[in-house]
Short mmCIF file of C-alpha atoms in Angstrom, two decimals:
data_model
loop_
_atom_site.label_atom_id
_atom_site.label_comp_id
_atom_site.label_asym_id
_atom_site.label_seq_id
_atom_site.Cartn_x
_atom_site.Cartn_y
_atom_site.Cartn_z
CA UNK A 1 -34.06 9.66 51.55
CA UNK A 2 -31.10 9.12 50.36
CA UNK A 3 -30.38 4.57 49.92
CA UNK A 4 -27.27 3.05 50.85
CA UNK A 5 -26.61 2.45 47.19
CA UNK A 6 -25.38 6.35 47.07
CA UNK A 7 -26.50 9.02 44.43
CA UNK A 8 -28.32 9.32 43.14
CA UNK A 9 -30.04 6.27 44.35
CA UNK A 10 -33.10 7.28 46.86
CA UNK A 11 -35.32 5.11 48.82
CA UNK A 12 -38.82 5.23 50.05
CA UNK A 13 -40.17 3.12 52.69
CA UNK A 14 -43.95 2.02 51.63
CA UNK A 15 -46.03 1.21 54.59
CA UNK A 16 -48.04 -2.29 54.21
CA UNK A 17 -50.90 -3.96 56.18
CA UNK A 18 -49.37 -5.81 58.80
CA UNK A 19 -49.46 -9.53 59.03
CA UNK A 20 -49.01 -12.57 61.67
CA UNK A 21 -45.67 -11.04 62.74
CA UNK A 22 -46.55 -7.88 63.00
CA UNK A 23 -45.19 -4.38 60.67
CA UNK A 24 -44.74 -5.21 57.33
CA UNK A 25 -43.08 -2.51 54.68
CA UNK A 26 -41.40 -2.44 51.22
CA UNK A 27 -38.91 -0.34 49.73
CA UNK A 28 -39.14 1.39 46.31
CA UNK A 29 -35.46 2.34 44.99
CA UNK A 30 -35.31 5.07 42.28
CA UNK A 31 -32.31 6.41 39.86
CA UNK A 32 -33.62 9.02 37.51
CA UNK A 33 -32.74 8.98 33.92
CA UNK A 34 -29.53 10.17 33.00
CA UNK A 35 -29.34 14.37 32.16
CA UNK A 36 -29.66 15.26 28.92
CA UNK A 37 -31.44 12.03 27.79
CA UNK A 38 -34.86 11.95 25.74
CA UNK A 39 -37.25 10.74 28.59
CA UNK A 40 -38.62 7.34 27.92
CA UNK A 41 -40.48 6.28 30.59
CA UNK A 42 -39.74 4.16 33.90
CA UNK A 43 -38.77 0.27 34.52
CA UNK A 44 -40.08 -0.99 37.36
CA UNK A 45 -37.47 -3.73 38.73
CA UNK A 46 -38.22 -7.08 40.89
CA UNK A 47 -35.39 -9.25 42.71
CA UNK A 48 -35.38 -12.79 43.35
CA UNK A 49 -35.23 -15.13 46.05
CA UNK A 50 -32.61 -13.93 48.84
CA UNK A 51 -32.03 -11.41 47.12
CA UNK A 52 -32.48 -7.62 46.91
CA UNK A 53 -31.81 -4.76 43.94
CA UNK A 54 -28.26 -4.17 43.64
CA UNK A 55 -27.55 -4.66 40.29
CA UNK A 56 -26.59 -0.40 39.12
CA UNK A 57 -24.96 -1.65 35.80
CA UNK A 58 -28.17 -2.98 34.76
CA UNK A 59 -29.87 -0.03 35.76
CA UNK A 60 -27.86 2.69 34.15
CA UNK A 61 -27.79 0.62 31.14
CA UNK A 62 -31.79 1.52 31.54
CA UNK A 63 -31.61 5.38 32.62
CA UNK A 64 -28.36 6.37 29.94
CA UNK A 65 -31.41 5.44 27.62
CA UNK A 66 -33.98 7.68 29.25
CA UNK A 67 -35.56 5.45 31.35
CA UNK A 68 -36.27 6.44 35.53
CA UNK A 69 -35.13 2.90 37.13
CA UNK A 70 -37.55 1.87 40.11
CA UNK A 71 -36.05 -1.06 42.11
CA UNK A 72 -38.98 -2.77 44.51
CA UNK A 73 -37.50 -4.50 47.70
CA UNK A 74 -40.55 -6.47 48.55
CA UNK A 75 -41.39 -7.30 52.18
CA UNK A 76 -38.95 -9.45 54.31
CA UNK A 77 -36.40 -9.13 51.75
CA UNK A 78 -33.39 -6.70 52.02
CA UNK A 79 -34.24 -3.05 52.58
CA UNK A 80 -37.55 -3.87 54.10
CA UNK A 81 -36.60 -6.95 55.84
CA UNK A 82 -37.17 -5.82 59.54
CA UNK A 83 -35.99 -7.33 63.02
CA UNK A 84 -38.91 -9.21 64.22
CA UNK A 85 -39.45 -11.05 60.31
CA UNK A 86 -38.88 -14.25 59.12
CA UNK A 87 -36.87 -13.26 55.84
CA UNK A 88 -38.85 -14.01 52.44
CA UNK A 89 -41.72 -15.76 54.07
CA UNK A 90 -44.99 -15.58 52.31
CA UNK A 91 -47.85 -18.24 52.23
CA UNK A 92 -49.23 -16.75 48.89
CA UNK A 93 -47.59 -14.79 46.21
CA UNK A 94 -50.23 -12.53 45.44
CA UNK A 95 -49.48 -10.98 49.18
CA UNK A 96 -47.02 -9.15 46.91
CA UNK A 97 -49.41 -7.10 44.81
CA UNK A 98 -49.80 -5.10 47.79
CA UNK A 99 -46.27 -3.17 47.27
CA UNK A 100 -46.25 -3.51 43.53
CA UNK A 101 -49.74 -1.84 43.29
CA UNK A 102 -48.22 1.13 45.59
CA UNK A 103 -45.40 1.10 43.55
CA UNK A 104 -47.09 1.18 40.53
CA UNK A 105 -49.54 4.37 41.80
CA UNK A 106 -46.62 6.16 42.60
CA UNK A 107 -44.21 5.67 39.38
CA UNK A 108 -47.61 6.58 37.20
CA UNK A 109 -49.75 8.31 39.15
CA UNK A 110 -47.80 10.69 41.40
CA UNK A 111 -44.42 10.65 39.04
CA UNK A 112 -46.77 11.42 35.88
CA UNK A 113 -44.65 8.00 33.81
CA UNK A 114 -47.09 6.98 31.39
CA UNK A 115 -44.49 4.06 30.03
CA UNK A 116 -43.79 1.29 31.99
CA UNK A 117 -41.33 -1.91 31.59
CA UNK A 118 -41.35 -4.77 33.73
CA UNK A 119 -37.97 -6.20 35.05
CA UNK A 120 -37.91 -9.03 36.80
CA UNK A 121 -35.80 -11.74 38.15
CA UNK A 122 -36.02 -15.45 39.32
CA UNK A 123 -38.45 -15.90 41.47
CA UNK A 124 -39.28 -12.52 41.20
CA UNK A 125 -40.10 -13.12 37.36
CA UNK A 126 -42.92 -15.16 38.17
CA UNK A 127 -44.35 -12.90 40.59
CA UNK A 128 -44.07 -10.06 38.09
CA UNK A 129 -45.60 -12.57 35.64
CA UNK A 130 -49.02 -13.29 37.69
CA UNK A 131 -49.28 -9.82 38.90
CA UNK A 132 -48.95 -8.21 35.12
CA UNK A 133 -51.73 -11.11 34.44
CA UNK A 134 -54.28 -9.57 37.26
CA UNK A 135 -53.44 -6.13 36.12
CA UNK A 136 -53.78 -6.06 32.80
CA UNK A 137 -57.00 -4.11 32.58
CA UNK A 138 -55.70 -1.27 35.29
CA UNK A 139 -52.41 -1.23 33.21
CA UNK A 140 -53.53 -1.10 29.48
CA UNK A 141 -51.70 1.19 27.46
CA UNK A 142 -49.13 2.09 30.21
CA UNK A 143 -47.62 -1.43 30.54
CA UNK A 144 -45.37 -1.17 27.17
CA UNK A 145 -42.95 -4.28 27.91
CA UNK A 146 -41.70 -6.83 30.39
CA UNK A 147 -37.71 -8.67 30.73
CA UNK A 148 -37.43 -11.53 32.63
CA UNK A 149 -34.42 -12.84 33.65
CA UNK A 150 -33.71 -15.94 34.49
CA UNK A 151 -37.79 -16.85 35.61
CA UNK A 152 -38.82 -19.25 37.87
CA UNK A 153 -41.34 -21.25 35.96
CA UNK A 154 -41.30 -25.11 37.73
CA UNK A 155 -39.77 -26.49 40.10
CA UNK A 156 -35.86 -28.71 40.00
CA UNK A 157 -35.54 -32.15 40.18
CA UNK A 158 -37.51 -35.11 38.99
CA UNK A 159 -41.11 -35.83 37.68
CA UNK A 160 -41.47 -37.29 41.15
CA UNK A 161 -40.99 -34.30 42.92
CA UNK A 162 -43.03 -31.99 40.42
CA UNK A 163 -46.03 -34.10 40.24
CA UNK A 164 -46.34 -35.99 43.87
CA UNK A 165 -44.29 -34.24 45.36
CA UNK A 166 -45.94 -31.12 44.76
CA UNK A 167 -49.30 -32.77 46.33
CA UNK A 168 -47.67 -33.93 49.46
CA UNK A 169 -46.37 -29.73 49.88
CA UNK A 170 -49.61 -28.48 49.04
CA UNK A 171 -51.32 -30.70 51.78
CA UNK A 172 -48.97 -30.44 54.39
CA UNK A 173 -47.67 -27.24 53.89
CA UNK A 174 -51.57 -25.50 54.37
CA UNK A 175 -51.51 -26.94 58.23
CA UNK A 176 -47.47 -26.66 58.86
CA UNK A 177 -46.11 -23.53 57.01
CA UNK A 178 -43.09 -23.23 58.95
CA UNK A 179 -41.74 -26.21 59.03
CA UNK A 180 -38.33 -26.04 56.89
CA UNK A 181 -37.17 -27.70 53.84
CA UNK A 182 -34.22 -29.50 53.52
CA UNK A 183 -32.06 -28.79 51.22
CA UNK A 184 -28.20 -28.53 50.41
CA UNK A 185 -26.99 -25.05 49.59
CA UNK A 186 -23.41 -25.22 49.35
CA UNK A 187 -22.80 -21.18 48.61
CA UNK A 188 -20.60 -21.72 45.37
CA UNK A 189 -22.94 -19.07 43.33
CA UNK A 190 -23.14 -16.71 46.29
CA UNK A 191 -18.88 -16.78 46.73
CA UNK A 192 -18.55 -16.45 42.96
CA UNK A 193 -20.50 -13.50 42.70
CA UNK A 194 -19.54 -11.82 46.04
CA UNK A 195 -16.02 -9.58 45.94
CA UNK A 196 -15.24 -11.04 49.49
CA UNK A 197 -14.92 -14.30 47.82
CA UNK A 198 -13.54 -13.77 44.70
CA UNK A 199 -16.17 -12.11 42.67
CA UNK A 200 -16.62 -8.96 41.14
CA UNK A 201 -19.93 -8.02 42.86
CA UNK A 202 -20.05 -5.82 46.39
CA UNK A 203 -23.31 -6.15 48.05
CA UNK A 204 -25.11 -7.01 51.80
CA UNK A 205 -24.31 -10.54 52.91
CA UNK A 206 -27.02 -10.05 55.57
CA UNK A 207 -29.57 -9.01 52.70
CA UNK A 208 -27.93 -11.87 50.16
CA UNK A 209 -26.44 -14.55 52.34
CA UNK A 210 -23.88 -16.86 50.35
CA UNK A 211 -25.99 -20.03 51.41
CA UNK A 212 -29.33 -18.31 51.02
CA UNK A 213 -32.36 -18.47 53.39
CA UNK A 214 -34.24 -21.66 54.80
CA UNK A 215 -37.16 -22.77 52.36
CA UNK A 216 -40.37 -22.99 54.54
CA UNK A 217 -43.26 -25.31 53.35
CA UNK A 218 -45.89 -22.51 53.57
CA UNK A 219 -43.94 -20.66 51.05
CA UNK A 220 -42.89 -23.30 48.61
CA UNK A 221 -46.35 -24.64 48.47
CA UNK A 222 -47.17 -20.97 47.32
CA UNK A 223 -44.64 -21.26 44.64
CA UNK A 224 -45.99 -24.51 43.63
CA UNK A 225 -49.71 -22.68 43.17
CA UNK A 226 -48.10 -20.12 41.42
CA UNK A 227 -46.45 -22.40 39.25
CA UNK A 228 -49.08 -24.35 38.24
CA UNK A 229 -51.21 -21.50 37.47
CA UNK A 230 -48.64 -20.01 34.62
CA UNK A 231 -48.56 -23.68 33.48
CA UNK A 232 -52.33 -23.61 32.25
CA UNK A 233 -51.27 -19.82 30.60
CA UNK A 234 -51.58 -16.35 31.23
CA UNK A 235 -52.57 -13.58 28.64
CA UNK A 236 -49.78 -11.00 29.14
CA UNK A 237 -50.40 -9.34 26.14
CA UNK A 238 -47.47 -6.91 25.49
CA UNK A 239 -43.54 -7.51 24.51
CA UNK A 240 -42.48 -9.98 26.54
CA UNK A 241 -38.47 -10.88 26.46
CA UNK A 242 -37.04 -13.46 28.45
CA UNK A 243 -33.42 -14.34 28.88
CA UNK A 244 -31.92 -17.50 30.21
CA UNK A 245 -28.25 -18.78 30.07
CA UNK A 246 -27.91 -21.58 27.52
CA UNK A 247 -27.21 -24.61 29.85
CA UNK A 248 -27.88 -25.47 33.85
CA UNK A 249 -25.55 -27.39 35.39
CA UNK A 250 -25.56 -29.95 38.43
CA UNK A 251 -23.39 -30.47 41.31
CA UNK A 252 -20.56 -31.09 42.21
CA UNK A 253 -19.92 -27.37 40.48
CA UNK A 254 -17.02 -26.83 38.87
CA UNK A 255 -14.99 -22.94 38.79
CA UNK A 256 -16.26 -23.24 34.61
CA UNK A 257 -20.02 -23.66 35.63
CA UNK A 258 -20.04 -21.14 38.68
CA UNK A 259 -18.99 -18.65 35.68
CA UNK A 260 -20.94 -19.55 32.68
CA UNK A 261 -24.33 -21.35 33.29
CA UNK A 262 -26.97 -21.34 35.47
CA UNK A 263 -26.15 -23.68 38.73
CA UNK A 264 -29.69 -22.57 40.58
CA UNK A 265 -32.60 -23.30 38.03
CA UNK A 266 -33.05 -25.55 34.93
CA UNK A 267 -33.22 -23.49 32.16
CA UNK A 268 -34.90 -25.89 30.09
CA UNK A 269 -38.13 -25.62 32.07
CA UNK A 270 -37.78 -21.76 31.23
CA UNK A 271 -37.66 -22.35 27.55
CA UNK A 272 -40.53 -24.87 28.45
CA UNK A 273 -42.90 -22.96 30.07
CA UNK A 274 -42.32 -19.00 28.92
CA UNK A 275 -44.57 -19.17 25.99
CA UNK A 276 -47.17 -19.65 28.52
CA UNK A 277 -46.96 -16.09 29.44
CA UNK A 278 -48.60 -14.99 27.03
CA UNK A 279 -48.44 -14.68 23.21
CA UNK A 280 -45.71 -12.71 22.36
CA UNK A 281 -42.88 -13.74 24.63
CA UNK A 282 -39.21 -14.36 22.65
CA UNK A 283 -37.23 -16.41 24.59
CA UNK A 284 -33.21 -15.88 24.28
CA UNK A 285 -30.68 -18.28 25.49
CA UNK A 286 -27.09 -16.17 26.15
CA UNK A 287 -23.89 -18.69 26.07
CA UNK A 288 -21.89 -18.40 28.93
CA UNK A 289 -24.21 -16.66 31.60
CA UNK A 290 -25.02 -16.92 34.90
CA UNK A 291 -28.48 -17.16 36.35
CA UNK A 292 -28.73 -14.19 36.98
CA UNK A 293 -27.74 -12.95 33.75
CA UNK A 294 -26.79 -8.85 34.07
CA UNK A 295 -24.24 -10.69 36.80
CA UNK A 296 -22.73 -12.56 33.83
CA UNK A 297 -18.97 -12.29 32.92
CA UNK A 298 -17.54 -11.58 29.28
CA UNK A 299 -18.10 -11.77 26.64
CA UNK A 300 -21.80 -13.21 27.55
CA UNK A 301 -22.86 -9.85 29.55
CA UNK A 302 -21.48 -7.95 26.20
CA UNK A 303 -24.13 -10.52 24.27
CA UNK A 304 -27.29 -10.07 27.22
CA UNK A 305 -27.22 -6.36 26.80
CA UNK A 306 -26.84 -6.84 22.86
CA UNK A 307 -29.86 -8.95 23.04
CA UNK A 308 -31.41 -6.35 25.20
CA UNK A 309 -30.67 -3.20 23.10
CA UNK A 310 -32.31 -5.09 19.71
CA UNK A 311 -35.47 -6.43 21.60
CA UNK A 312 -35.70 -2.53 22.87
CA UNK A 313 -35.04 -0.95 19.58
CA UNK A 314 -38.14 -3.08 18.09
CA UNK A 315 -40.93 -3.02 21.02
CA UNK A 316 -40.08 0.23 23.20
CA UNK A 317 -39.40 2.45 20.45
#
């Protein structure tokens, strides 16, 4: 059917075992490449924390090269958050193989794409990253690349909070998963990206609220897992390109920092831990983006889709 993005966006609604709360979907996104163009192959695209696809410019960047653009809304986020759902809440990341595998069988195996990129985002990127590691067998020779954008790879804040910190979520949050984190959001990424607010981007507030969702224990501490496990290395064996802006910055934000670095990770624990991915990962810092960097302003989103178009030109020839 067609999605709400317009054409020639469509969406399909993937049907997924339920869980503790009941029906449980995800939604696979699609632009085919552009007419004309020498087909390629297909990207397969994962969001980040409240968060869902909207980004088109980064996708027709993909399909004026050839490429069909899958977008995966994963379940209780965006298209296939549903009414009786507590938005984003998982207690182990690997619940999310569920709708990439589907999407996966039906990008290769019912739309014939034997060439497959990776996109990812955030914490998206690091779900992308574990599930590429458990596929590799099932996707050898088909999986030709991955992009990460901005990944989540360890946790913000101090050594405290990474090391027993981390032990006090893992304990607590395996007997009280829903119990919420706090945490001070004050919205100044969301209302410099959204048009409502001043930015240039128009998407769902409901889908992407300005000051984000509530952080549950049960889903941090399987962040934390996940975390840890990229720390002692995967083997993701193909192209790997990850792209970062070239500084984080702290609060209070100021209107310069909201534009041109990234106020929602620490980039340095990307540079950190990304070789851990596997063994040929190239790690580029843009000056001047955002976190999420195809959101980025000029003349850094000229310099992320420079960096893009020469990592493509070598590995996805």
């Amino acid at each position: 059917m067609q999605d709400v993005l317009g054409p020639p966006w469509t969406a399909e609604t993937i049907p997924l075992a339920d869980d503790a709360e009941g029906r449980v979907v995800a939604t696979l996104v699609h632009a085919p490449a552009d007419a004309g163009t020498a087909p390629r192959g297909a990207v397969l695209h994962v969001h980040g924390f409240a968060d869902y696809f909207f980004q088109t410019d980064y996708a027709a960047w993909w399909t004026a090269r050839g490429w069909d653009f899958y977008a995966l809304d994963l379940r209780k986020y965006g298209r296939s958050l549903l009414p009786h759902q507590t938005p984003t809440d998982v207690h182990d990341v690997r619940a999310y193989a569920e709708e990439l595998d589907a999407a996966y069988e039906r990008i290769t195996g019912r739309d014939g794409h034997d060439r497959l990129v990776v996109s990812a985002h955030s914490t998206g990127a690091l779900v992308a990253a574990l599930w590429c590691e458990d596929r590799r067998a099932e996707q050898a020779g088909t999986l030709v690349g991955v992009v990460l954008n901005a990944p989540w790879l360890d946790l913000q804040g101090s050594e405290l909070m990474r090391t027993v910190g981390t032990r006090v979520i893992d304990v607590v949050g395996a007997v009280l998963p829903d119990v919420v984190v706090p945490r001070q959001v004050d919205g100044g990424y969301g209302r410099s990206l959204h048009r409502d607010h001043g930015g240039r981007q128009v998407y769902d507030l409901t889908w992407k609220p300005v000051e984000s969702f509530p952080v549950r224990l049960g889903w941090l501490r399987a962040i934390r897992r996940a975390h840890a496990e990229l720390h002692r290395g995967l083997h993701v064996d193909v192209p790997v390109l990850v792209l970062t802006s070239d500084r984080s910055a702290e609060p209070p934000y100021t209107a310069e920092d909201l534009r041109s670095a990234d106020v929602v990770l620490d980039v340095e624990h990307m540079w950190r831990w990304a070789p851990r991915i596997g063994p040929r990962v190239e790690v580029v810092a843009v000056e001047g983006a955002r976190h999420d960097v195809v959101l980025s302003e000029e003349p850094a989103l000229g310099r992320v889709y420079e960096v893009l178009a020469g990592w493509a030109d070598r590995f996805l020839p």
